[in-house]
Tab-separated table of C-alpha atoms and ligand atoms in Angstrom:
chain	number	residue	atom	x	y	z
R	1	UNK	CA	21.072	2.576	-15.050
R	2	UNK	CA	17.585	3.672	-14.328
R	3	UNK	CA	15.404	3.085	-11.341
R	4	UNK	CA	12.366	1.277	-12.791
R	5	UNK	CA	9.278	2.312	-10.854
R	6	UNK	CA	5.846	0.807	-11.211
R	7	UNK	CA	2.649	3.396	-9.932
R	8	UNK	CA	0.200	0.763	-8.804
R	9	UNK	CA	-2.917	0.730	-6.810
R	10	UNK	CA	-5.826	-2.033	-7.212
R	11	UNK	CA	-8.323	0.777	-6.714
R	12	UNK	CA	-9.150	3.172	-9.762
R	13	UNK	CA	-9.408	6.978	-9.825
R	14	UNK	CA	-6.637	7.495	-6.937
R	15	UNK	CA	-4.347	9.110	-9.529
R	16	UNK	CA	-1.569	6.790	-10.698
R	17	UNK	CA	-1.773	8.044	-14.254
R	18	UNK	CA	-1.667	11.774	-13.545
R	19	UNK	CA	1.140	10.936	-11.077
R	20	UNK	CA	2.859	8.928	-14.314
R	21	UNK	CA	2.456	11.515	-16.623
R	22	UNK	CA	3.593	14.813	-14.495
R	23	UNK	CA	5.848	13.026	-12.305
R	24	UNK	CA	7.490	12.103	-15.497
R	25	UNK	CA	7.197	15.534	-16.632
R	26	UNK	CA	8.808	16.971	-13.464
R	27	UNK	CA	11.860	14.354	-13.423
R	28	UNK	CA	12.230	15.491	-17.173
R	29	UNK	CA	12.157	19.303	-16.240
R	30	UNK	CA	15.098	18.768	-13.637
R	31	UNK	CA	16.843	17.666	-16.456
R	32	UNK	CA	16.743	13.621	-15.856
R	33	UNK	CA	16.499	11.363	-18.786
R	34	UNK	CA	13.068	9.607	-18.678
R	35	UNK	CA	10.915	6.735	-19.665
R	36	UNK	CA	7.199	6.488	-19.523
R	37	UNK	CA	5.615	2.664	-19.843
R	38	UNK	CA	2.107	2.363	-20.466
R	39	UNK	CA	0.443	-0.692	-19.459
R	40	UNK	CA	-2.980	0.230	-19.090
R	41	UNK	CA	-5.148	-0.500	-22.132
R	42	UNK	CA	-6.939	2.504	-21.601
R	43	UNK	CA	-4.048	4.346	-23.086
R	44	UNK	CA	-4.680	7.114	-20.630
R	45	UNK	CA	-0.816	7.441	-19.839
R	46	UNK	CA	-0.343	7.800	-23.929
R	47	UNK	CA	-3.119	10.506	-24.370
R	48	UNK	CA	-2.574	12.372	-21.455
R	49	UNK	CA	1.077	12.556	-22.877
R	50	UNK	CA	0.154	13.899	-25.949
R	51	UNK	CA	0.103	10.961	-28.207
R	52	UNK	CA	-3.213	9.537	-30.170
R	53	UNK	CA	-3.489	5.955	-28.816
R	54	UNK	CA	-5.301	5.685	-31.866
R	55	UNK	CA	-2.412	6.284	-33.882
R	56	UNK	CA	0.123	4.299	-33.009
R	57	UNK	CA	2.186	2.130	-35.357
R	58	UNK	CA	3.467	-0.213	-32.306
R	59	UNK	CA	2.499	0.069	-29.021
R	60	UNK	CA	3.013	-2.025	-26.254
R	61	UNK	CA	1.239	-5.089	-27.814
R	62	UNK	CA	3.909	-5.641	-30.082
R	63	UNK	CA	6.171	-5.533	-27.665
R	64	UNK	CA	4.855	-8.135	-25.158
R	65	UNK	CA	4.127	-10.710	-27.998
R	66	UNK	CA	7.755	-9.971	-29.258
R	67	UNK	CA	6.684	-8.384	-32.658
R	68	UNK	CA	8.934	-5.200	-31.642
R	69	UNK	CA	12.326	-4.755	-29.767
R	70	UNK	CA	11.654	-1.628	-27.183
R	71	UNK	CA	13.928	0.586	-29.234
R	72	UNK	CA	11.302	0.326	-32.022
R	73	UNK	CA	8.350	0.817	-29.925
R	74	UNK	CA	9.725	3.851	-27.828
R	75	UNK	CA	9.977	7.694	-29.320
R	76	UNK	CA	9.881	10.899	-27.557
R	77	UNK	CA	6.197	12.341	-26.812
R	78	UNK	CA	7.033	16.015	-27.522
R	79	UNK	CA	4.292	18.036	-25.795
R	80	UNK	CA	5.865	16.292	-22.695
R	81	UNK	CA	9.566	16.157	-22.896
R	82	UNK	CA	9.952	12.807	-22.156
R	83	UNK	CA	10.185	9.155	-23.707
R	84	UNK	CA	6.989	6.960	-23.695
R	85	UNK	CA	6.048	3.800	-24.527
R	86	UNK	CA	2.914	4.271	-25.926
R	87	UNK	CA	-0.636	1.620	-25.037
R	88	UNK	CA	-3.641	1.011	-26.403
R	89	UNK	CA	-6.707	-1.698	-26.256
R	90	UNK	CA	-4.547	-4.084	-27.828
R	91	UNK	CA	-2.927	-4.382	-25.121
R	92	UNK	CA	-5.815	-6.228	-23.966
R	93	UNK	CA	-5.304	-8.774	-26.750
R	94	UNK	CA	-1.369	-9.488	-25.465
R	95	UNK	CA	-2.450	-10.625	-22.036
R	96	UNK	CA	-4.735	-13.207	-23.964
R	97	UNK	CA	-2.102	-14.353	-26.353
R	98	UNK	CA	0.322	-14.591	-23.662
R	99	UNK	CA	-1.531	-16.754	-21.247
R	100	UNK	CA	-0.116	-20.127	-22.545
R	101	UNK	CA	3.354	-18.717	-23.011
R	102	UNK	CA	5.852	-20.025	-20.608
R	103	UNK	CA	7.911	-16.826	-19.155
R	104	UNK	CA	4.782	-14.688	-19.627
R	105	UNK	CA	5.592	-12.268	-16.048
R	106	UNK	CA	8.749	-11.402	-17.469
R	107	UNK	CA	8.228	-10.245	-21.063
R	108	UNK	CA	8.409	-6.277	-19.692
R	109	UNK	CA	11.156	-6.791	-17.811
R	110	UNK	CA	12.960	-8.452	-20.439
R	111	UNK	CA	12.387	-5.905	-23.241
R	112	UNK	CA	13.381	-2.956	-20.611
R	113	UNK	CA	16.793	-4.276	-19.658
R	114	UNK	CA	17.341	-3.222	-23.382
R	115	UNK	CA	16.946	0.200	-22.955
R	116	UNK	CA	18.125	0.662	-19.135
R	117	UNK	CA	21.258	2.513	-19.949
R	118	UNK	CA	19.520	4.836	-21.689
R	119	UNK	CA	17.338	6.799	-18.626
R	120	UNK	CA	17.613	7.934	-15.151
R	121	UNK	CA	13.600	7.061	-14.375
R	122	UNK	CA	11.691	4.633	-15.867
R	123	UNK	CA	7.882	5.006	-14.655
R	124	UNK	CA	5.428	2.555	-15.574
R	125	UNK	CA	1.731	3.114	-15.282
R	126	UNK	CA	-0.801	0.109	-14.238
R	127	UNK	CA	-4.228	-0.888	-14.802
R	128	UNK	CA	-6.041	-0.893	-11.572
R	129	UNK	CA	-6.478	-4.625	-11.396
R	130	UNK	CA	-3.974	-7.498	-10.682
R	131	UNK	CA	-3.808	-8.571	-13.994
R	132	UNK	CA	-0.772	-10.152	-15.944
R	133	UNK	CA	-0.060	-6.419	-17.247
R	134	UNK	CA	0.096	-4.957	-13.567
R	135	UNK	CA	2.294	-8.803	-12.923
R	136	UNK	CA	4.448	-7.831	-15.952
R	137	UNK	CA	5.095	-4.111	-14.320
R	138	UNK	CA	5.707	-5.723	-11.013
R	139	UNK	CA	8.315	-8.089	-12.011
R	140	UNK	CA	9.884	-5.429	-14.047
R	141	UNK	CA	10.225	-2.866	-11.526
R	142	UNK	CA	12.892	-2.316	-8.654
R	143	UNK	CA	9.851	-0.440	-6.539
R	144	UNK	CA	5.835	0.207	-6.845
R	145	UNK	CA	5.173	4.142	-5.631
R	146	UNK	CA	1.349	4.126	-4.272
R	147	UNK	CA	-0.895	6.872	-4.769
R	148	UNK	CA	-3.581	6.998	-2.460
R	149	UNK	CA	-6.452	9.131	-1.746
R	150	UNK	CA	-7.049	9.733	2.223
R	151	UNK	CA	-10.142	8.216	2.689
R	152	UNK	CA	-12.425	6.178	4.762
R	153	UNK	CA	-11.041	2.628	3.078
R	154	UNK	CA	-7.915	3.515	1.901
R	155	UNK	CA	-5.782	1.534	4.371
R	156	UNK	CA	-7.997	-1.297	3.635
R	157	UNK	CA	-7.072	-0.922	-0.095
R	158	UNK	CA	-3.317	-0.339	1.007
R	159	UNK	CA	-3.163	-3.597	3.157
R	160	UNK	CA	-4.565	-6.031	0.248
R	161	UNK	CA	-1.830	-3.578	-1.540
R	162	UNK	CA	0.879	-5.067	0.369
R	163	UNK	CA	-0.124	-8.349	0.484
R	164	UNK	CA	-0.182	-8.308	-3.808
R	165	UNK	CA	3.425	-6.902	-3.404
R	166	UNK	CA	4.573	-9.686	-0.687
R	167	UNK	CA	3.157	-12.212	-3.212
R	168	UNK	CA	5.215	-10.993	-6.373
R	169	UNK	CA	7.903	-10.553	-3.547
R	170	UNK	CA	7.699	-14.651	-3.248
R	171	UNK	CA	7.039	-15.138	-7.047
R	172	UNK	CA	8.327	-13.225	-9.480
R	173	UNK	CA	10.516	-10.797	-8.106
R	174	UNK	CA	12.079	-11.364	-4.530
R	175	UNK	CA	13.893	-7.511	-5.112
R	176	UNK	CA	10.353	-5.493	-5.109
R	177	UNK	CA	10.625	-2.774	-2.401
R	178	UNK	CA	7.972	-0.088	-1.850
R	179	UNK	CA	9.145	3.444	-3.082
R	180	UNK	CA	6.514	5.169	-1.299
R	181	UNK	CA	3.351	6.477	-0.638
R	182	UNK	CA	1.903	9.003	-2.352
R	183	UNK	CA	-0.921	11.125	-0.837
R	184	UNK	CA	-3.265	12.063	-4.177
R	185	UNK	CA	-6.289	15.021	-3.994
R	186	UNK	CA	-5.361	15.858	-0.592
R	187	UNK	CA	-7.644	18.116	1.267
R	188	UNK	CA	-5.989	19.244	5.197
R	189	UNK	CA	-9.533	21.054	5.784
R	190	UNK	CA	-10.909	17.560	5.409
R	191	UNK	CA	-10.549	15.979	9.176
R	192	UNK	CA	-11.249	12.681	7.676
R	193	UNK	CA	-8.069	13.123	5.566
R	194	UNK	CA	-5.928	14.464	8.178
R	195	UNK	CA	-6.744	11.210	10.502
R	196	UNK	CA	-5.876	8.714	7.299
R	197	UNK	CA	-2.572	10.904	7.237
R	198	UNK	CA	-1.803	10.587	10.634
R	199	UNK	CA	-2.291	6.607	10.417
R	200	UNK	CA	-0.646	6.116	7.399
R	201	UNK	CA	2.629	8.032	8.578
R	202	UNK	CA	2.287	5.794	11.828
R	203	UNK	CA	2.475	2.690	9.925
R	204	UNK	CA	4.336	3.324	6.998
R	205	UNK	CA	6.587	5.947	8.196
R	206	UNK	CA	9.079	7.608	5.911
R	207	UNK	CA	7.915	5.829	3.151
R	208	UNK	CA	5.097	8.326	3.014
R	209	UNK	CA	6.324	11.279	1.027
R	210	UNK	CA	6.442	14.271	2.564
R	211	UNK	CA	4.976	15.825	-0.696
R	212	UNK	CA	1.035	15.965	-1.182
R	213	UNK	CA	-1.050	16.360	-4.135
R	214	UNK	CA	-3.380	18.571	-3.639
R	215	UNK	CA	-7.053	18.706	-5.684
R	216	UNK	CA	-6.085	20.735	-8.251
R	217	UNK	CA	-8.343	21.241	-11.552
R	218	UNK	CA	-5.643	21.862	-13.622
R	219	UNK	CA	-4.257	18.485	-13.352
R	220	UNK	CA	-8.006	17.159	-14.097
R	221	UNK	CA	-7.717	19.379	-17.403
R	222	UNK	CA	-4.934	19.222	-18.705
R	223	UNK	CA	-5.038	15.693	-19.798
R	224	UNK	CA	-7.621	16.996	-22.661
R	225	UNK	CA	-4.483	19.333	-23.675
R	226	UNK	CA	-2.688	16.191	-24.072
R	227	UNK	CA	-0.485	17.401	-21.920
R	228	UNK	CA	1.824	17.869	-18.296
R	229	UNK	CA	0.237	20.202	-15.677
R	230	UNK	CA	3.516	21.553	-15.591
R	231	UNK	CA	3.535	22.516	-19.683
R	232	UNK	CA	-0.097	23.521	-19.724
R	233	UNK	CA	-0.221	25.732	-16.416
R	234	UNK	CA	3.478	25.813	-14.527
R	235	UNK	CA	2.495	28.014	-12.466
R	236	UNK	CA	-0.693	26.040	-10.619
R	237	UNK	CA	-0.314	24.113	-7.315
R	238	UNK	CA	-0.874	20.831	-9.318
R	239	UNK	CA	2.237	21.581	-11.309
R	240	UNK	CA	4.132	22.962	-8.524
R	241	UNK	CA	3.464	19.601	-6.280
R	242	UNK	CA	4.170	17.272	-8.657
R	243	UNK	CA	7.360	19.246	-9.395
R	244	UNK	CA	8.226	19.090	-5.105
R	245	UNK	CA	7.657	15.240	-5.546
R	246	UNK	CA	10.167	14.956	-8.252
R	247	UNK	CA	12.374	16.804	-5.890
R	248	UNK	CA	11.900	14.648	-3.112
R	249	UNK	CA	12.065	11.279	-4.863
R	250	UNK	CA	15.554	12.381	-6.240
R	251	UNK	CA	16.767	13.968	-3.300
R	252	UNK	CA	16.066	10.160	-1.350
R	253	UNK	CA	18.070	8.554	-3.943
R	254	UNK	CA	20.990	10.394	-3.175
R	255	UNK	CA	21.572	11.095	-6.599
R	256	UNK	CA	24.848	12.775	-7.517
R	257	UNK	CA	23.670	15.287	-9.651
R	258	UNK	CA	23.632	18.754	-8.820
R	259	UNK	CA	19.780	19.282	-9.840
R	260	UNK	CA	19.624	21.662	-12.902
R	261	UNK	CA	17.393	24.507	-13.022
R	262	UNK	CA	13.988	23.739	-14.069
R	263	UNK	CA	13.315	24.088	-17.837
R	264	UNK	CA	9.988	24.327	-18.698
U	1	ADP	P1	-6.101	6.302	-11.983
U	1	ADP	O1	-5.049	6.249	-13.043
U	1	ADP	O2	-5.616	5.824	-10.647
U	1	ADP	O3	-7.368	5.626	-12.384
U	1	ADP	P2	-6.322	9.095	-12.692
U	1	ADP	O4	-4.953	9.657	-12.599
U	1	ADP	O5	-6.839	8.772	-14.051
U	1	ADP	O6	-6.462	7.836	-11.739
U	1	ADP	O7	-7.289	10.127	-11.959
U	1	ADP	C1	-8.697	9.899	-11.894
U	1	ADP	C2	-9.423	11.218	-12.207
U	1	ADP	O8	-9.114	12.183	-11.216
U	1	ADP	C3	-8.997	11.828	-13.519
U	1	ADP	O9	-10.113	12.424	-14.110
U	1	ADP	C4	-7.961	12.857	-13.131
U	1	ADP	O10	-7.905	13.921	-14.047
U	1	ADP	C5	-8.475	13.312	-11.790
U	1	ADP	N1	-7.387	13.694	-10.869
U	1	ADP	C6	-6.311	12.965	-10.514
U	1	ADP	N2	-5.549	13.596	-9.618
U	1	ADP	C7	-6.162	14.794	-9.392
U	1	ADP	C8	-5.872	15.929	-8.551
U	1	ADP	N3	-4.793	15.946	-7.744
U	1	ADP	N4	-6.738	16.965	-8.580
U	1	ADP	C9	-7.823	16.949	-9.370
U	1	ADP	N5	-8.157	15.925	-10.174
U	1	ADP	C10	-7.341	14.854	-10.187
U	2	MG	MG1	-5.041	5.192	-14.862
């Protein structure tokens, strides 16, 4: 049954959907069966994937106001080798119709026990607010991975960070654990970012990956390829870091399988 894990961060521009979409691609490369839930109505997750938000006959809307089972929502986004379900702006329009419904957190969660069996990773992407969309993800997911820039106010950010996960810890779902942190456009020739690393790793341990993203302009372009790093340039350090991350986050689940040679 898959691992269901939510990339969240309150802050914007940190890099939670370019970790979605290539972390997805680099699970899917070593072979894992994967899922990739957009619930940002920017749709970046779906474009950056390959797929025209603007064309989608369901998206994620219909599935939150119960018009569509996931099975009919979900298809394979081919540039990218794994499953996605797609988002758009009506999105938007779900967390208004669902405000007076009773059960409202739960609707993802719901919808993805359908299709659990069916992948290894399910990776859900979330808008950078606490809204019910980034409540639905929470309460659907066993763990929230954090990417984080290393930067003057980022363990401000990551403290109000915990606190939202303490709070859905209390509420909605009591088995939320943190996956990890993810360090996102990291620069070591930056002193600033090297004393943000050194704090983080003293108060959040091994939950920091040991894997770094570094700046990389191929993971700023390939989006407009509507694409993976990893299928548009396999060979760049974007690709190749995302692909060490995949490695690692397996590798601390202990999973069984022998990893299979990359196929790109
Ligand atoms: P978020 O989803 O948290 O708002 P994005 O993943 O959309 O963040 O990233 C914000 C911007 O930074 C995007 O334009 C993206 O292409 C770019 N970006 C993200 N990660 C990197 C990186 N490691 N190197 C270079 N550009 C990056
Ligand atoms: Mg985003």
């Amino acid at each position: 049954m898959a691992r269901v894990i939510a990339v969240t961060n309150q802050k914007g521009g940190v890099g939670k959907t370019t970790t979605c979409v290539n972390l997805a691609a680099s699970l899917a490369a070593t072979k894992r069966r994967v899922l990739l839930v957009d619930m940002d109505p920017q749709g970046n997750a779906t474009m950056g994937s390959g797929v025209d938000k603007n064309a989608l006959d369901l998206s994620g809307y219909d599935l939150l106001t119960k018009r569509a089972s996931a099975a009919e929502v979900i298809f394979l986004a081919e540039a990218s080798g794994f499953d996605i379900l797609p988002a758009n702006g009506d999105l938007t329009a779900a967390e208004v119709e669902l405000m007076n419904e009773i059960g409202r957190e739960h609707r993802l969660r719901l919808a993805l026990n359908t299709v659990r069996d069916n992948y290894e990773y399910i990776l859900i992407d979330c808008p950078p607010s606490l809204s019910l969309l980034t409540v639905n993800a929470l309460s659907a997911a066993d763990s929230v991975l954090i990417p984080m820039q290393c930067e003057y106010y980022a363990l401000e950010g990551l403290a109000a960070l915990m606190n939202t996960v303490e709070q859905i810890q209390e509420t909605v779902n009591p088995e939320l654990q943190v996956e990890g942190i993810l360090r996102t456009m990291y620069d070591p020739r930056n002193s600033l970012t090297l004393d943000v690393s050194a704090q983080l790793s003293e108060y959040f341990d091994d939950k920091v990956y040991r894997a770094v993203i570094p700046r990389n302009v191929r993971l700023a372009e390939a989006p407009s390829y509507g694409m993976p790093a990893l299928k548009y340039d396999r060979a760049s350090k974007g690709a190749v870091a995302y692909l060490a991350l995949a490695g690692e986050m397996v590798r601390r689940h202990g999973s069984k399988k022998t990893s299979a040679p990359v196929a790109v």
